[in-house]
Amino acid sequence: MNRRRFLLTSLAGALAAPLAVYAQPARKIYRIGTLHTTGPQDASERVTAFERSLAELGYVEGRNVVFMHRYSGLELTRLGGLASDLVRAGVDVIVTSTNPSTVAAIEATTTVPIVMTIGVEPVAARLVKSITKPGGNVTGLTFDVDPEQLAAKRLEILKELVPSLVRVGVLWNPTYEPGTLRFRGTEEAGRKLGVAIVSLPLTDPDHVDRVFSEVRRTRVEAVTVLSDPVIFTRRAQILDQAIRHHLPAIYALREFVVDGGLVSYATSLISQYRRAALYVDKILKGAKPGDLPVEHPIAFELWINRKAARAIGLTIPPSLLARADQLIE
């Protein structure tokens, strides 16, 4: 090939290359928003699990997906503005953490799909029309199969730990709407099991010590700790007070046991976020959220911390140890 022909061929190739690039369809970049009632630190493990699960499904940040995480840091009044911010940013789906964040997302949009990771009694809370046919733009996962049923199981575990148990305190947050459903469920379960239920409300995150001061006055023998964003972020203080008072306690999240609590009976938040990724995948592929049934938790796990038991002088019955899904020594 002579020099003139070589230059002409090279020039033609150079001119054709951009045309070929432009002719290719642009890769779709999905925008996925998440809305949390807590801060980044408390949600980090769940967010990481969610992103990894989506990566396994082919959604990789920097390649075909952009994540937009929003955190209220327990300032629930900020949720509405954060949800609206996600809608204005053009997200393809919003993944919510708790009922308040789901409500905020619903109020911000009737068109952007919303996936709940922790829906508490979503029909009663009017988040969806029904479990099997949610309707609207919301679907996802519940966190409680039934508040009374779950409360009864936790009280039964406490009675195994303390056979003479007659008075149980319930540490809960009355300002957190789903907490009322859970507390009422615990009251009803206690009535059926012959256990007196004592309310230990925590409305101020800085008053954990005051709540536990009621334990001695009310002669509570054990505590069941319900879950909500405020209680979760104050778990270090709650665990410390439970040990100080030598008080057997069962928790609604396994994270408490990992951090030094006695026992938990709960579904996994990590599992909830991983399963939420499956919903997001279906929606991004064209499924309508209103047609996707809401799913109940697939498993509840019993976690026991034997070190915590020794700290309060409690012997875990062998029958309970045998049923444990996880033992922490």
Tab-separated table of C-alpha atoms in Angstrom, residues 5 22 40 91 104 126-127 132 152 158 165 198 217-218 238 255 266 286-287 298 307 309 321:
chain	number	residue	atom	x	y	z
A	5	ARG	CA	-3.627	5.210	0.024
A	22	TYR	CA	-22.767	7.610	18.254
A	40	PRO	CA	-25.277	7.008	57.735
A	91	VAL	CA	-34.739	8.630	40.757
A	104	ALA	CA	-42.779	10.619	53.420
A	126	ARG	CA	-52.381	2.511	54.882
A	127	LEU	CA	-49.108	2.115	53.052
A	132	THR	CA	-51.262	-9.668	47.804
A	152	ALA	CA	-45.711	-13.910	72.455
A	158	LEU	CA	-38.028	-14.756	78.559
A	165	LEU	CA	-41.273	-14.455	85.561
A	198	VAL	CA	-45.260	-2.685	82.370
A	217	ARG	CA	-39.785	0.995	91.236
A	218	THR	CA	-42.086	-1.176	89.116
A	238	ILE	CA	-29.630	0.417	76.773
A	255	GLU	CA	-27.564	-6.086	66.341
A	266	ALA	CA	-35.967	-11.312	65.033
A	286	GLY	CA	-40.688	-3.216	33.977
A	287	ALA	CA	-42.759	-4.712	36.785
A	298	ILE	CA	-38.780	-15.594	55.582
A	307	LYS	CA	-21.000	-13.518	77.766
A	309	ALA	CA	-25.612	-14.036	80.467
A	321	LEU	CA	-29.080	-23.091	73.680
